XYZ file of C-alpha atoms in Angstrom:
389
model
C -2.012 -33.128 -32.201
C -0.795 -34.530 -28.973
C -2.170 -35.510 -25.554
C 0.680 -35.055 -23.522
C 0.926 -32.356 -21.587
C 3.261 -30.583 -19.173
C 2.725 -28.771 -15.877
C 4.541 -25.324 -13.711
C 6.297 -26.440 -10.668
C 4.694 -24.830 -7.477
C 7.151 -23.224 -5.651
C 5.099 -22.783 -2.464
C 4.729 -26.783 -3.147
C 8.369 -27.705 -3.510
C 9.057 -30.489 -1.412
C 8.332 -31.841 2.043
C 10.602 -28.513 3.610
C 9.268 -25.635 1.062
C 8.232 -22.505 3.441
C 4.569 -20.642 2.186
C 5.720 -17.260 1.567
C 3.049 -14.769 3.041
C 1.659 -11.439 1.999
C 3.267 -8.285 1.841
C 0.118 -7.033 3.426
C 0.754 -9.525 6.231
C 4.629 -9.370 6.628
C 4.166 -5.619 7.136
C 1.548 -5.582 9.248
C 3.245 -4.510 13.147
C 1.612 -4.309 16.354
C 4.236 -2.083 18.657
C 2.089 -3.439 21.876
C 2.248 -6.710 21.217
C 6.107 -7.014 19.431
C 7.996 -4.585 23.032
C 5.016 -6.808 25.409
C 6.026 -9.699 24.734
C 10.256 -9.028 24.317
C 9.039 -8.431 28.710
C 10.355 -9.938 31.227
C 7.128 -10.053 32.870
C 6.755 -12.579 36.412
C 4.451 -11.489 38.098
C 4.709 -11.907 42.770
C 4.003 -15.361 43.061
C 1.894 -14.208 46.337
C 0.186 -11.195 45.105
C -2.482 -11.156 42.294
C -2.196 -9.784 38.942
C -3.318 -6.301 38.015
C -2.906 -5.397 34.857
C -3.529 -2.087 33.918
C -2.443 -1.982 29.702
C -6.365 -2.938 27.952
C -8.659 -0.383 27.866
C -11.058 -2.799 28.645
C -14.025 -1.595 31.322
C -14.662 -4.827 31.453
C -11.676 -6.681 32.522
C -12.155 -6.014 36.317
C -15.945 -7.328 36.603
C -16.872 -3.643 38.492
C -17.988 -1.528 35.494
C -21.306 -4.111 34.446
C -23.234 -2.581 31.175
C -26.600 -1.140 32.163
C -29.677 -4.140 32.455
C -31.684 -2.156 29.772
C -27.835 -3.142 27.406
C -28.651 -7.056 28.549
C -31.941 -6.836 28.013
C -32.060 -5.467 24.260
C -29.455 -8.690 22.398
C -31.268 -11.111 24.276
C -34.852 -9.264 22.276
C -32.440 -9.079 19.997
C -31.614 -13.389 19.729
C -35.335 -14.018 20.631
C -37.178 -12.307 18.047
C -34.795 -14.455 15.478
C -34.769 -11.509 13.042
C -31.129 -10.818 12.942
C -30.050 -14.144 12.200
C -28.914 -13.618 8.307
C -26.809 -11.070 6.521
C -27.674 -7.325 6.435
C -26.605 -4.742 4.060
C -22.696 -4.529 4.399
C -23.744 -0.694 5.351
C -25.903 -2.305 8.446
C -29.333 -2.394 8.800
C -31.347 0.930 8.505
C -33.248 0.502 11.599
C -29.444 0.354 13.116
C -28.308 2.831 10.887
C -30.955 5.133 11.924
C -30.662 4.909 15.253
C -27.029 5.968 15.573
C -27.608 9.061 13.136
C -30.839 10.096 15.178
C -28.372 9.990 18.976
C -25.644 11.765 17.205
C -27.343 14.753 14.821
C -28.137 18.264 16.595
C -28.320 21.536 14.184
C -24.521 22.176 14.060
C -24.033 18.395 12.926
C -27.072 16.942 11.605
C -26.429 13.079 10.487
C -28.362 10.618 9.114
C -28.766 6.966 8.107
C -26.767 7.741 5.039
C -23.790 8.650 6.769
C -23.623 5.960 8.955
C -21.744 2.822 8.187
C -21.814 0.282 10.716
C -18.390 -1.468 11.899
C -16.844 -4.853 13.814
C -15.966 -2.228 16.613
C -13.796 1.707 16.446
C -10.381 -0.342 15.198
C -12.688 -1.411 11.981
C -14.400 1.366 11.290
C -10.243 3.291 11.604
C -8.971 0.403 8.857
C -11.774 1.674 6.615
C -10.683 5.451 6.884
C -7.372 4.396 6.344
C -7.705 2.874 3.882
C -10.647 4.548 1.680
C -8.601 7.590 1.762
C -5.181 7.058 2.134
C -2.890 5.477 -0.902
C 0.413 3.478 -1.121
C 2.800 6.272 -0.430
C 0.871 8.831 0.828
C 0.902 9.449 4.693
C -1.591 10.709 7.617
C -0.578 12.463 10.824
C -1.304 11.058 13.852
C -0.295 12.351 17.381
C 2.858 11.060 20.029
C 1.803 9.736 22.398
C -1.258 7.966 20.656
C -3.058 4.676 19.900
C -0.403 2.137 17.934
C -3.086 0.602 15.563
C -3.684 4.243 13.640
C 0.353 2.785 12.802
C -0.824 -1.105 12.447
C -3.749 -0.411 10.336
C -1.361 2.270 7.967
C 1.283 0.404 7.238
C -0.462 -3.114 6.193
C -1.667 -0.711 3.818
C 1.880 1.447 2.392
C 0.649 4.407 4.162
C 3.411 5.893 6.259
C 2.086 7.325 9.579
C 4.364 10.574 10.243
C 3.266 11.962 13.776
C 2.693 15.198 15.795
C 3.887 15.760 19.706
C 1.151 16.244 21.988
C 2.246 18.790 24.701
C 2.180 16.848 28.398
C 2.422 20.263 29.892
C -0.489 21.464 28.330
C -2.726 19.105 29.095
C -1.512 16.684 25.921
C -3.003 19.162 23.004
C -1.897 19.191 19.549
C 1.567 21.129 18.694
C -0.176 22.908 15.990
C 3.367 24.090 14.573
C 4.552 20.675 14.604
C 1.358 19.714 13.292
C 2.110 21.187 9.942
C 5.629 20.549 9.941
C 4.547 17.462 9.701
C 2.718 18.627 6.232
C 3.922 17.492 3.014
C 2.472 16.713 -0.410
C 1.508 13.184 -0.049
C -0.414 14.339 3.980
C -3.830 12.422 2.335
C -5.405 13.140 6.185
C -5.186 14.504 10.118
C -6.049 11.965 12.920
C -7.348 13.217 15.884
C -8.246 11.018 19.149
C -10.289 13.444 22.001
C -10.906 12.128 24.807
C -7.385 10.834 24.150
C -6.060 6.875 23.944
C -3.557 7.197 26.034
C -3.857 10.782 27.809
C -6.480 11.212 28.696
C -6.794 14.722 27.835
C -10.428 15.996 26.807
C -9.157 19.497 24.424
C -11.729 22.880 24.799
C -13.298 24.474 22.020
C -10.763 26.702 20.880
C -8.168 24.055 20.172
C -10.944 22.149 18.437
C -11.369 25.984 16.470
C -7.811 26.181 15.693
C -7.038 21.625 14.633
C -9.581 22.687 12.273
C -7.585 25.610 10.726
C -5.061 24.071 10.196
C -6.730 21.820 8.735
C -8.350 23.277 6.296
C -5.693 25.917 5.802
C -4.460 22.856 3.890
C -7.260 21.196 2.619
C -6.986 18.270 4.625
C -9.736 16.502 5.628
C -10.065 14.372 9.149
C -10.547 11.088 10.358
C -11.655 11.663 14.383
C -11.452 8.903 17.189
C -14.530 10.013 19.479
C -14.545 6.031 20.913
C -14.631 7.882 24.103
C -17.304 10.594 23.323
C -18.435 12.228 26.378
C -17.404 10.091 29.029
C -15.893 13.196 30.381
C -14.891 13.604 34.186
C -17.244 16.408 35.376
C -16.226 19.740 35.061
C -15.060 18.924 31.393
C -17.115 19.172 28.944
C -16.464 17.679 25.308
C -17.055 18.832 21.574
C -18.183 15.811 18.755
C -15.112 17.871 16.434
C -17.980 17.372 14.249
C -19.765 19.756 15.228
C -17.345 22.584 14.865
C -16.861 22.468 11.141
C -18.492 24.188 9.118
C -15.612 23.588 6.051
C -13.110 20.425 6.829
C -14.906 17.415 5.180
C -15.030 14.644 8.785
C -14.769 11.139 9.457
C -16.090 10.707 12.716
C -14.684 7.194 14.546
C -17.443 6.046 17.459
C -19.145 2.409 18.739
C -20.703 0.928 22.317
C -17.485 -0.542 23.158
C -16.124 2.379 25.715
C -19.453 4.138 27.216
C -21.555 1.544 27.273
C -18.990 -1.121 28.677
C -19.285 -3.783 25.830
C -15.939 -4.127 23.408
C -16.366 -7.581 23.413
C -19.684 -6.863 21.136
C -17.486 -5.200 18.463
C -19.992 -2.585 17.072
C -18.757 0.579 15.862
C -19.814 3.192 13.093
C -18.793 5.921 10.668
C -19.822 9.498 10.917
C -19.443 10.794 6.968
C -19.678 14.595 8.081
C -19.151 16.188 4.825
C -18.307 19.814 4.033
C -19.046 21.209 0.470
C -20.244 16.895 -1.094
C -15.877 16.424 -0.455
C -16.994 12.819 0.600
C -19.159 12.436 -2.800
C -17.567 11.589 -5.850
C -15.071 8.821 -3.891
C -14.697 8.861 -0.242
C -18.467 8.202 0.013
C -18.860 5.082 -2.208
C -14.759 4.130 -1.246
C -16.176 3.607 2.242
C -19.514 1.735 1.125
C -17.394 -0.628 -1.061
C -14.408 -1.432 1.654
C -17.884 -2.680 3.598
C -18.636 -4.895 1.555
C -14.474 -7.271 2.600
C -15.889 -8.283 5.305
C -19.868 -8.537 5.042
C -21.018 -6.372 7.461
C -20.519 -5.560 11.087
C -23.081 -8.166 13.746
C -26.295 -8.342 12.847
C -26.858 -9.562 16.834
C -25.963 -6.269 18.029
C -27.203 -4.191 15.159
C -30.456 -5.951 16.490
C -30.417 -4.289 19.680
C -29.108 -0.611 18.285
C -32.553 1.346 19.130
C -33.187 -0.074 22.177
C -29.552 0.432 23.612
C -29.248 4.227 22.251
C -32.898 5.345 23.159
C -33.492 3.273 26.658
C -29.780 3.255 28.538
C -30.487 5.694 30.978
C -28.828 8.973 31.970
C -28.071 7.280 34.855
C -26.153 4.915 34.166
C -23.556 7.100 32.047
C -23.393 8.782 35.281
C -22.768 6.909 37.377
C -19.677 4.989 34.834
C -17.668 8.599 34.593
C -17.968 9.492 38.363
C -16.646 6.144 39.355
C -14.362 5.715 36.878
C -12.623 9.629 37.972
C -13.008 8.512 41.879
C -10.174 5.613 40.423
C -8.685 8.500 38.353
C -8.622 10.536 41.581
C -7.115 8.379 43.582
C -4.270 6.677 41.356
C -3.064 10.676 39.897
C -2.518 12.126 43.737
C -1.457 8.921 45.197
C 1.522 9.000 42.058
C 2.135 12.552 42.902
C 3.792 11.895 46.377
C 6.113 9.671 44.908
C 9.444 11.301 43.921
C 10.248 10.919 40.383
C 6.713 9.858 39.296
C 5.192 12.618 37.099
C 1.540 12.111 36.369
C -0.785 14.162 34.411
C -4.237 14.950 35.478
C -6.806 12.698 33.257
C -9.582 14.624 31.833
C -11.556 11.926 30.607
C -11.052 8.138 29.022
C -10.154 5.129 30.926
C -6.388 6.261 30.767
C -3.380 8.305 32.945
C 0.426 9.481 31.741
C 2.788 9.300 34.116
C 6.637 10.711 33.071
C 9.494 9.171 34.570
C 12.400 10.893 35.812
C 15.065 8.250 35.198
C 17.611 9.280 36.930
C 15.569 9.586 40.614
C 15.757 5.225 39.877
C 19.764 5.104 39.074
C 19.058 1.112 39.089
C 17.123 1.176 36.155
C 18.406 1.736 32.351
C 15.091 1.921 30.335
C 12.177 2.694 31.430
C 11.259 -1.406 30.113
C 13.250 -2.458 33.341
C 11.099 -0.522 35.584
C 7.917 -2.480 34.566
C 9.548 -5.338 34.312
C 10.289 -4.488 38.599
C 7.174 -3.430 39.207
C 5.672 -6.459 37.685
C 8.270 -8.632 39.157
C 7.838 -6.607 43.189
C 4.085 -6.485 42.904
C 2.418 -7.558 40.815
C 0.706 -4.064 38.659
C 1.514 -4.664 35.032
C 1.424 -0.385 33.404
C 2.325 -0.212 29.377
C 5.768 1.489 29.021
C 5.549 4.544 27.455
C 7.702 3.169 24.099
C 5.104 1.021 22.816
C 2.920 4.643 21.448
C 4.114 6.316 18.271
C 7.976 8.136 18.825
């Protein structure tokens, strides 16, 4: 038997100048916000402090801080030395039960088995999209809407189809357009309420109409409710699952916005099954997908029961009152500017402004308008183009 060995050349290592190829997953993952912002010429005024209104981080200016109860809970979790190791990938049972108890009402009961803890709400959305939709299928998403839906979907080869929101109706979904977008490859509808970036809060009637549409087409809903209960005085938030009798819903939320700790990366999925639609495949699929990152932050999991049960209602009321006051000032002042048409928000942390470009002939595009706002006033707002078109 010959001792001669043969080797196959490795294309990735051929020569010193060879290129290691990126995966199709990496190459197809695209964040439109980063792409557009990076291409803009943003040169702040040298004598004016930069005010960045382009990111949904409630902590960025330092005026909104988590309650001391939240800080004490995480300190206890750390000092207990009980949460330094790996947890079960869906999360510790006590932490999942705390989330279940926090959300359970008679119309939509939740158990610990219906909760999967995630690394932030964006991870929760990632798991839901990858569990429900396969390559070549599509999901419906709002326009304007949070661009990460498309970023997450396209990496998996899942297409996104936008349905229009109507500014003249407080950014309600255009249900006729939504229904027209459904085809044989549609796997789910994404509903974001309260809305990023529109600041809208849907009433019960509109949510029931969305559910009726989904039921007609036997489609599940991915409900992005990261701003749950973050609504202004006089408005009411209805968790979509509390209104659903037959439509199965995966609700995504977390600590990020309401508790003012986005960097702690604690989100969750609530599995609201209807007619056992999720039991055979989606529920085990979500469990399997949660194993990809070996679970979420265990220190925050250890603090969850205290955070969810002991944070006083007054903390949430004070936070919302401050944000609503700021939103009212912004809306009223923008209304006074000729050519600008703000849509009054009802919740969340965003306000959309329509621009009559013919009133500003010196700007060919909204990007130039934003660039000038930065260079003249050191104020940065996201152009509407970064939201799915």
